[in-house]
PDB file of C-alpha atoms in Angstrom:
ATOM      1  CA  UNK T 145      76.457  45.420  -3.636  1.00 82.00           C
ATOM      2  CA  UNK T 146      80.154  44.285  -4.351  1.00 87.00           C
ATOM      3  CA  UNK T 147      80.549  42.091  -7.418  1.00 84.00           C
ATOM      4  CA  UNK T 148      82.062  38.989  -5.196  1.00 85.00           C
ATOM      5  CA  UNK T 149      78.531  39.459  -3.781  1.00 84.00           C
ATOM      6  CA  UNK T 150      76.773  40.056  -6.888  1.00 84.00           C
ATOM      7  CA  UNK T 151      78.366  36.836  -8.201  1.00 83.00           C
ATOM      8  CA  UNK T 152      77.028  34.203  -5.913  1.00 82.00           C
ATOM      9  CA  UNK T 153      73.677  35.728  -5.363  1.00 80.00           C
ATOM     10  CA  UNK T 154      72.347  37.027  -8.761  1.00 84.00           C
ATOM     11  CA  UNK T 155      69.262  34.689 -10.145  1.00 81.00           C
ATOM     12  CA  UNK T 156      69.410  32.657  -7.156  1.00 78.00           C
ATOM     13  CA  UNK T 157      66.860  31.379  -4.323  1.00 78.00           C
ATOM     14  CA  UNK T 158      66.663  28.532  -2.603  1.00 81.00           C
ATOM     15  CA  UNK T 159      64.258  25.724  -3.743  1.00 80.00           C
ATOM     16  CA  UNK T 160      60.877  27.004  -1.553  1.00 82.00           C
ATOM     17  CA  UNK T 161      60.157  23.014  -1.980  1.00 81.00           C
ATOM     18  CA  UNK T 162      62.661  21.327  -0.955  1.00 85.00           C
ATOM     19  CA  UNK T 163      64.979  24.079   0.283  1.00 86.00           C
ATOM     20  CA  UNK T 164      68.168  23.191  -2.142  1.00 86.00           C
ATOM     21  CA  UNK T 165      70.564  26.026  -2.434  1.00 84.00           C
ATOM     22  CA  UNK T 166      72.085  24.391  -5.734  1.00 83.00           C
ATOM     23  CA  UNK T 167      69.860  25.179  -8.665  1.00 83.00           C
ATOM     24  CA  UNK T 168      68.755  22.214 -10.048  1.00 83.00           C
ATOM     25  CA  UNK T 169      69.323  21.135 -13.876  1.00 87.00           C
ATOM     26  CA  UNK T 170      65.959  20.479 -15.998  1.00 86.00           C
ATOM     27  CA  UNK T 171      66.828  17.903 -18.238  1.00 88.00           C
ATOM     28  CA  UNK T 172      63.202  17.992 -19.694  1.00 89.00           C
ATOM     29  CA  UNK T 173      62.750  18.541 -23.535  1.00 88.00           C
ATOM     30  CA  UNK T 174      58.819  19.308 -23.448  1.00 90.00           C
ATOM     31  CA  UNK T 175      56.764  21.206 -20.941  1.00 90.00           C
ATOM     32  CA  UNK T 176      53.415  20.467 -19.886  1.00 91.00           C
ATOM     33  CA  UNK T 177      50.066  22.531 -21.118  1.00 91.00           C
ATOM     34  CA  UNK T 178      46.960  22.685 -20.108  1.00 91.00           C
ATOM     35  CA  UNK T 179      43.808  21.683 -21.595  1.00 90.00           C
ATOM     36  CA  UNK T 180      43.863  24.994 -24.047  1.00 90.00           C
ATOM     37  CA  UNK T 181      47.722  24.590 -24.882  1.00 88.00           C
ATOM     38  CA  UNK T 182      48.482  27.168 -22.875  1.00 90.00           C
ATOM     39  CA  UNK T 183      52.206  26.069 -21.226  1.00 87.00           C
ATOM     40  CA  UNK T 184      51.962  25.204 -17.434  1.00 87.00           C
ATOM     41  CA  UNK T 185      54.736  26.842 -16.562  1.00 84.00           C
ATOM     42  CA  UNK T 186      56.172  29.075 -19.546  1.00 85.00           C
ATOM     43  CA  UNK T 187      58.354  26.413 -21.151  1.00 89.00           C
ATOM     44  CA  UNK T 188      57.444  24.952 -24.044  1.00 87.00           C
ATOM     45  CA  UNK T 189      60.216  23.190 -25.870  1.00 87.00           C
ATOM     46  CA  UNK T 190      64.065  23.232 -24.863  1.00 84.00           C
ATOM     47  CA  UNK T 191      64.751  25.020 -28.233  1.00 81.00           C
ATOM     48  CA  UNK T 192      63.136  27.657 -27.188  1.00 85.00           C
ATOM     49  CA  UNK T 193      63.540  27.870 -23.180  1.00 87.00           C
ATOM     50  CA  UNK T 194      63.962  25.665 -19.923  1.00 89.00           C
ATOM     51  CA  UNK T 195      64.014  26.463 -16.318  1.00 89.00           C
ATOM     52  CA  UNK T 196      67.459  26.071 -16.166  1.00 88.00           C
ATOM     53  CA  UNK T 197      68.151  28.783 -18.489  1.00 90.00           C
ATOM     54  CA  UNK T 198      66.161  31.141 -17.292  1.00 90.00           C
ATOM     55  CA  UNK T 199      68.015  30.731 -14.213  1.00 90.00           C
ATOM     56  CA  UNK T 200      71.039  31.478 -16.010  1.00 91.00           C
ATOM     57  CA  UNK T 201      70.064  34.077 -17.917  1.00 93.00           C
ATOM     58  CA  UNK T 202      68.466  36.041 -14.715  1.00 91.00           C
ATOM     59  CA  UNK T 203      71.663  35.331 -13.198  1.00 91.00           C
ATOM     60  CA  UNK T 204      73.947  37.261 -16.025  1.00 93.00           C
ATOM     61  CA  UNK T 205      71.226  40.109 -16.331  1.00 94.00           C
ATOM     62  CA  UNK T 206      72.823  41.984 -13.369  1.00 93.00           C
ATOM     63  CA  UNK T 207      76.108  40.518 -13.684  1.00 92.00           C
ATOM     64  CA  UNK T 208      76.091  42.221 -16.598  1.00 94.00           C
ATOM     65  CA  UNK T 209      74.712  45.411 -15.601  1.00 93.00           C
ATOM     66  CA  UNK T 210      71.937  44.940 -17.593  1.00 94.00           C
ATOM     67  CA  UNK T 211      68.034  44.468 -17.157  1.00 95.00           C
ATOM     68  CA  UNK T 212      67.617  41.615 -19.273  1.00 95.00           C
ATOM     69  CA  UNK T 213      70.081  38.619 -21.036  1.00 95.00           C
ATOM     70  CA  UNK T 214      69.674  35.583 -23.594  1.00 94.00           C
ATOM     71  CA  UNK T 215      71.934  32.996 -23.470  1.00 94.00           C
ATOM     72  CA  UNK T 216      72.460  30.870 -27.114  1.00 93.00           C
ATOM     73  CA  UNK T 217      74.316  27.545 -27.644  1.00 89.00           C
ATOM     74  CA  UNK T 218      77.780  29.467 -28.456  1.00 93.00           C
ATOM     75  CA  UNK T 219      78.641  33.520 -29.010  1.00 92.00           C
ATOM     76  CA  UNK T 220      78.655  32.773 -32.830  1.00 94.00           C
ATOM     77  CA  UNK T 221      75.407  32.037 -32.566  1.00 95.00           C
ATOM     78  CA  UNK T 222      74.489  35.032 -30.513  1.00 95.00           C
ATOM     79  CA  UNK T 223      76.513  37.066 -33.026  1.00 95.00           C
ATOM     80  CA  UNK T 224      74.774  35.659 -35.965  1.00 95.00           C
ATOM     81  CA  UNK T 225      70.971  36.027 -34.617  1.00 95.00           C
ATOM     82  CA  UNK T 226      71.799  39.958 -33.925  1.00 94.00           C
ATOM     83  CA  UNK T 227      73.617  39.935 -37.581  1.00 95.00           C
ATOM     84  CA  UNK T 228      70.360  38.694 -39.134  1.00 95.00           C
ATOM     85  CA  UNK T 229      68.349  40.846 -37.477  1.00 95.00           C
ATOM     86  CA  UNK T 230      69.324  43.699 -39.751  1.00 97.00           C
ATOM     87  CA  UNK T 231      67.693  45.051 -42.610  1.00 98.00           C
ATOM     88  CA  UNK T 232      69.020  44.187 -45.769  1.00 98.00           C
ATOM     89  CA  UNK T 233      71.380  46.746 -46.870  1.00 98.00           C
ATOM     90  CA  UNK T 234      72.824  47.259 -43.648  1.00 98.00           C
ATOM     91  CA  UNK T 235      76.938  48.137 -43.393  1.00 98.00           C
ATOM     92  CA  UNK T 236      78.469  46.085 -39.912  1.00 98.00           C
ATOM     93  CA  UNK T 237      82.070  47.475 -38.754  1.00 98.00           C
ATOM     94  CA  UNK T 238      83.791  44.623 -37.411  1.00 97.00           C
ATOM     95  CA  UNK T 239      87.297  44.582 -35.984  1.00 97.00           C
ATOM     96  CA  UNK T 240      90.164  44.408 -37.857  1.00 96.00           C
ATOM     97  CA  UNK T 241      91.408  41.268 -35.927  1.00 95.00           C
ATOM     98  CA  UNK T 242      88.053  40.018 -34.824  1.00 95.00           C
ATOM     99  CA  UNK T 243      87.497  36.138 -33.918  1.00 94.00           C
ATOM    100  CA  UNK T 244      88.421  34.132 -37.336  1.00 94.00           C
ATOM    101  CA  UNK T 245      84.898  32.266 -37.049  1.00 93.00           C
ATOM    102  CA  UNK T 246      83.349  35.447 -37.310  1.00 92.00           C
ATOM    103  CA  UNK T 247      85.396  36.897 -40.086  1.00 92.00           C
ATOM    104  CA  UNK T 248      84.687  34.232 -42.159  1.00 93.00           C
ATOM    105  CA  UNK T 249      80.922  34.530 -41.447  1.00 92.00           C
ATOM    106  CA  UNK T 250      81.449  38.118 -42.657  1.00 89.00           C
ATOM    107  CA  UNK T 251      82.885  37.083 -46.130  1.00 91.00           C
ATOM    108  CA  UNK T 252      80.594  33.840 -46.676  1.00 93.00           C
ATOM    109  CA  UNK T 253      77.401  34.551 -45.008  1.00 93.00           C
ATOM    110  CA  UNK T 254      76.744  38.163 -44.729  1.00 94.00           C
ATOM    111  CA  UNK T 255      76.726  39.078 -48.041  1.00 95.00           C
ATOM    112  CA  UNK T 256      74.060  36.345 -48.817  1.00 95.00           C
ATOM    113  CA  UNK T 257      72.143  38.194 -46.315  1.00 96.00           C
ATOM    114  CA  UNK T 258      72.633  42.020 -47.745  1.00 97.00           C
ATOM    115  CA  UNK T 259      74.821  42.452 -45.219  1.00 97.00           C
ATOM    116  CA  UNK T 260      78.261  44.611 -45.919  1.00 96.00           C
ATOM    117  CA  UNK T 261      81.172  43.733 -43.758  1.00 96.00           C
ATOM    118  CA  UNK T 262      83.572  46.320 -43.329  1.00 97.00           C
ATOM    119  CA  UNK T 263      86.679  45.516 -41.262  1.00 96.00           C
ATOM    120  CA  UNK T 264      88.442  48.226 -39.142  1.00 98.00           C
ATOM    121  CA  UNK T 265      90.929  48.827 -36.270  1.00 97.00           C
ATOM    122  CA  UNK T 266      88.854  49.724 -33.562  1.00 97.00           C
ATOM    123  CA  UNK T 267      91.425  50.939 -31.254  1.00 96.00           C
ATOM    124  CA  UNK T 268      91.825  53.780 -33.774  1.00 98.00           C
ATOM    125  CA  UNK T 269      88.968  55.973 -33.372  1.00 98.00           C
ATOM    126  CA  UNK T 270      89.744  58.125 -36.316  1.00 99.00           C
ATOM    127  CA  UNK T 271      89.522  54.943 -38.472  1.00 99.00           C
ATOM    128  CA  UNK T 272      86.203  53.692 -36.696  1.00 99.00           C
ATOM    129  CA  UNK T 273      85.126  57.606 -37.045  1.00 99.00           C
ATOM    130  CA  UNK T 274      85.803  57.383 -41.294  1.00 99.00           C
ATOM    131  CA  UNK T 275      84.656  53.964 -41.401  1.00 99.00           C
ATOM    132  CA  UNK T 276      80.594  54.958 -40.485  1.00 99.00           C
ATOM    133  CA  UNK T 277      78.390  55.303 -42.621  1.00 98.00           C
ATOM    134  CA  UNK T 278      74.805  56.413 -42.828  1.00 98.00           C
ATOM    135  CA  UNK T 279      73.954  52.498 -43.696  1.00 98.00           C
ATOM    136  CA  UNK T 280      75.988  51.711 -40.749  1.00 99.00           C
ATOM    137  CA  UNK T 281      73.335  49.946 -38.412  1.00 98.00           C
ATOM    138  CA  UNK T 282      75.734  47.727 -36.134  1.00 98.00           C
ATOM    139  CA  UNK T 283      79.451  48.251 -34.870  1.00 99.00           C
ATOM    140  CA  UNK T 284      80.870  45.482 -33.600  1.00 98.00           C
ATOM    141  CA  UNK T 285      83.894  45.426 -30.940  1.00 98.00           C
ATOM    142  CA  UNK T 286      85.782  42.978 -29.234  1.00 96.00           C
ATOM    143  CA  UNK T 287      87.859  44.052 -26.116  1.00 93.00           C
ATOM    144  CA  UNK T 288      90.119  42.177 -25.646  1.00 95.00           C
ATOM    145  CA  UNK T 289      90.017  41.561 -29.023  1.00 92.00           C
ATOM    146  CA  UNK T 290      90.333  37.810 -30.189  1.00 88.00           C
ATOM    147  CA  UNK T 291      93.428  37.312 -31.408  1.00 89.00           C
ATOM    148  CA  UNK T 292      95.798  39.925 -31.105  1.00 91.00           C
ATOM    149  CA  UNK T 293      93.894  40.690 -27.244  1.00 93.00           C
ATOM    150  CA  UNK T 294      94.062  44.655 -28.468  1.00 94.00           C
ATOM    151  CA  UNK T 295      92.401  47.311 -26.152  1.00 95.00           C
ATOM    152  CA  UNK T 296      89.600  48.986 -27.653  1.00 96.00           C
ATOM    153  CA  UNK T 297      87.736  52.379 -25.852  1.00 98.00           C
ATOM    154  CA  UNK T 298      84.868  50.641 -25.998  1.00 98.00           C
ATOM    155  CA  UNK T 299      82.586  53.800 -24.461  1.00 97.00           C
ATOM    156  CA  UNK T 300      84.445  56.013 -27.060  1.00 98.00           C
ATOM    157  CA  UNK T 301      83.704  53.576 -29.876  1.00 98.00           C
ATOM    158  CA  UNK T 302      80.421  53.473 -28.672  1.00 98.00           C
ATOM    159  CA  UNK T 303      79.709  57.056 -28.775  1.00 98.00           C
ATOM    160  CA  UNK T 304      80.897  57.107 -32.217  1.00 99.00           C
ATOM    161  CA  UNK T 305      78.383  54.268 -33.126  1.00 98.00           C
ATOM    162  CA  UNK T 306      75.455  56.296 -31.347  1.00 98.00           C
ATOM    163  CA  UNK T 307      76.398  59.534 -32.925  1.00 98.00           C
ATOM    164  CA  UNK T 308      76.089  57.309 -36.157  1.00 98.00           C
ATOM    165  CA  UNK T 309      72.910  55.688 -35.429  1.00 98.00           C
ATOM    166  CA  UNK T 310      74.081  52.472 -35.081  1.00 98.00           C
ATOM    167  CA  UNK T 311      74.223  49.655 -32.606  1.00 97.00           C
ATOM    168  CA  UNK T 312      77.027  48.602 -31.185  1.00 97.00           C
ATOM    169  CA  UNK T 313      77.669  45.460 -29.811  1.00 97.00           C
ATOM    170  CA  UNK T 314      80.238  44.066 -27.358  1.00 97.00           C
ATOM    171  CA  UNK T 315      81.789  40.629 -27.387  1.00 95.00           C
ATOM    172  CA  UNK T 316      82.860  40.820 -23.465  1.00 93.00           C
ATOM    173  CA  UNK T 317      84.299  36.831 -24.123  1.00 92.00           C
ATOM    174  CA  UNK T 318      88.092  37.743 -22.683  1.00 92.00           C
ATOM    175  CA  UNK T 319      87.066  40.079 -20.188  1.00 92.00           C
ATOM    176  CA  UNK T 320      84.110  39.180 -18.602  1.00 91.00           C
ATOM    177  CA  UNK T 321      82.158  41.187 -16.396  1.00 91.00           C
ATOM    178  CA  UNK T 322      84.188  41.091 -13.207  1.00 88.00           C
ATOM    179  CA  UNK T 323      87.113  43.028 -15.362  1.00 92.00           C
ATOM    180  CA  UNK T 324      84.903  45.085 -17.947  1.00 93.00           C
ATOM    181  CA  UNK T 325      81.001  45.775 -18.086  1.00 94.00           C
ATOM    182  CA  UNK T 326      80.110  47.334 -21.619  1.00 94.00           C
ATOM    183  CA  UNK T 327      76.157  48.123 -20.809  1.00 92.00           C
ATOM    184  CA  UNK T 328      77.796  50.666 -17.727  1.00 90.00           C
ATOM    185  CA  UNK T 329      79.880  52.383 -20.484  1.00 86.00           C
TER     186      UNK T 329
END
């Protein structure tokens, strides 16, 4: 299927009840349960999920190229729930130029975490090669990068991470999946 197809069709039906082809918004907070507290219809609270959501995120799974997505209030807060995922101890490689918001969560929150930030121009693979480490657990790349828009090889930078045992993690923002799609790398 072309993308342009992809695009308008990807976590979409109609409405079986009333036939709508526009996906409606929930606006809901709280979901019903039954008697046993068990939810009604696998929405709870809209912290946590809503139908709307799970629309979208069913919709960017294969936009993506991927089998599954989450979507989050903003991509710091993406970035920050895969940062604190990791053990204590852990070394991140972040760009060089990466997104200011994230650099500054690198000097201010990571260390409070046991995190060690260590900041590298990714479209140098020699660098990003002498950079890992065996702590290394997560690489992270922009490409475009945010500022300076650089051009990172993000499957090369990726096999580096791999090779290292670490993660690495793409922040697709500039690009978006109709230009670049990091999980087909």
């Amino acid at each position: 299927m072309r993308f342009e197809t992809l695009a308008v069709h990807a976590g979409h039906a109609s409405d079986p009840a009333t036939g709508a082809v526009a996906p409606p918004l929930h606006l809901s907070t709280t979901f019903a349960r039954d008697v046993a507290g068990v939810p009604l219809g696998g929405h709870t609270y809209i912290r946590e999920s809503n139908p709307t959501q799970s629309q979208l995120e069913a919709a960017l799974a294969p936009l993506e190229g991927g089998e599954a997505a989450l979507v989050f209030a903003s991509g710091m807060a993406a970035g920050i729930a895969l940062l604190q995922s990791l053990p204590p101890g852990s070394h991140v490689l972040l760009p060089d130029d990466v997104y200011y918001g994230f650099r500054v969560a690198g000097q201010e929150l990571f260390p409070a975490w046991g995190l060690h930030a260590e900041a590298v121009a990714m479209d140098d693979l020699a660098a990003v090669a002498a950079a890992l480490r065996p702590e290394t657990r997560l690489v992270w790349i922009e490409s475009p990068s945010n500022p300076l828009l650089k051009v990172v090889d993000v499957a090369a930078v990726a096999r580096l991470a791999r090779a290292a045992g670490a993660v690495s993690v793409v922040d697709n923002t500039f690009a978006t999946p109709l230009l670049q799609r990091p999980l087909t790398l």
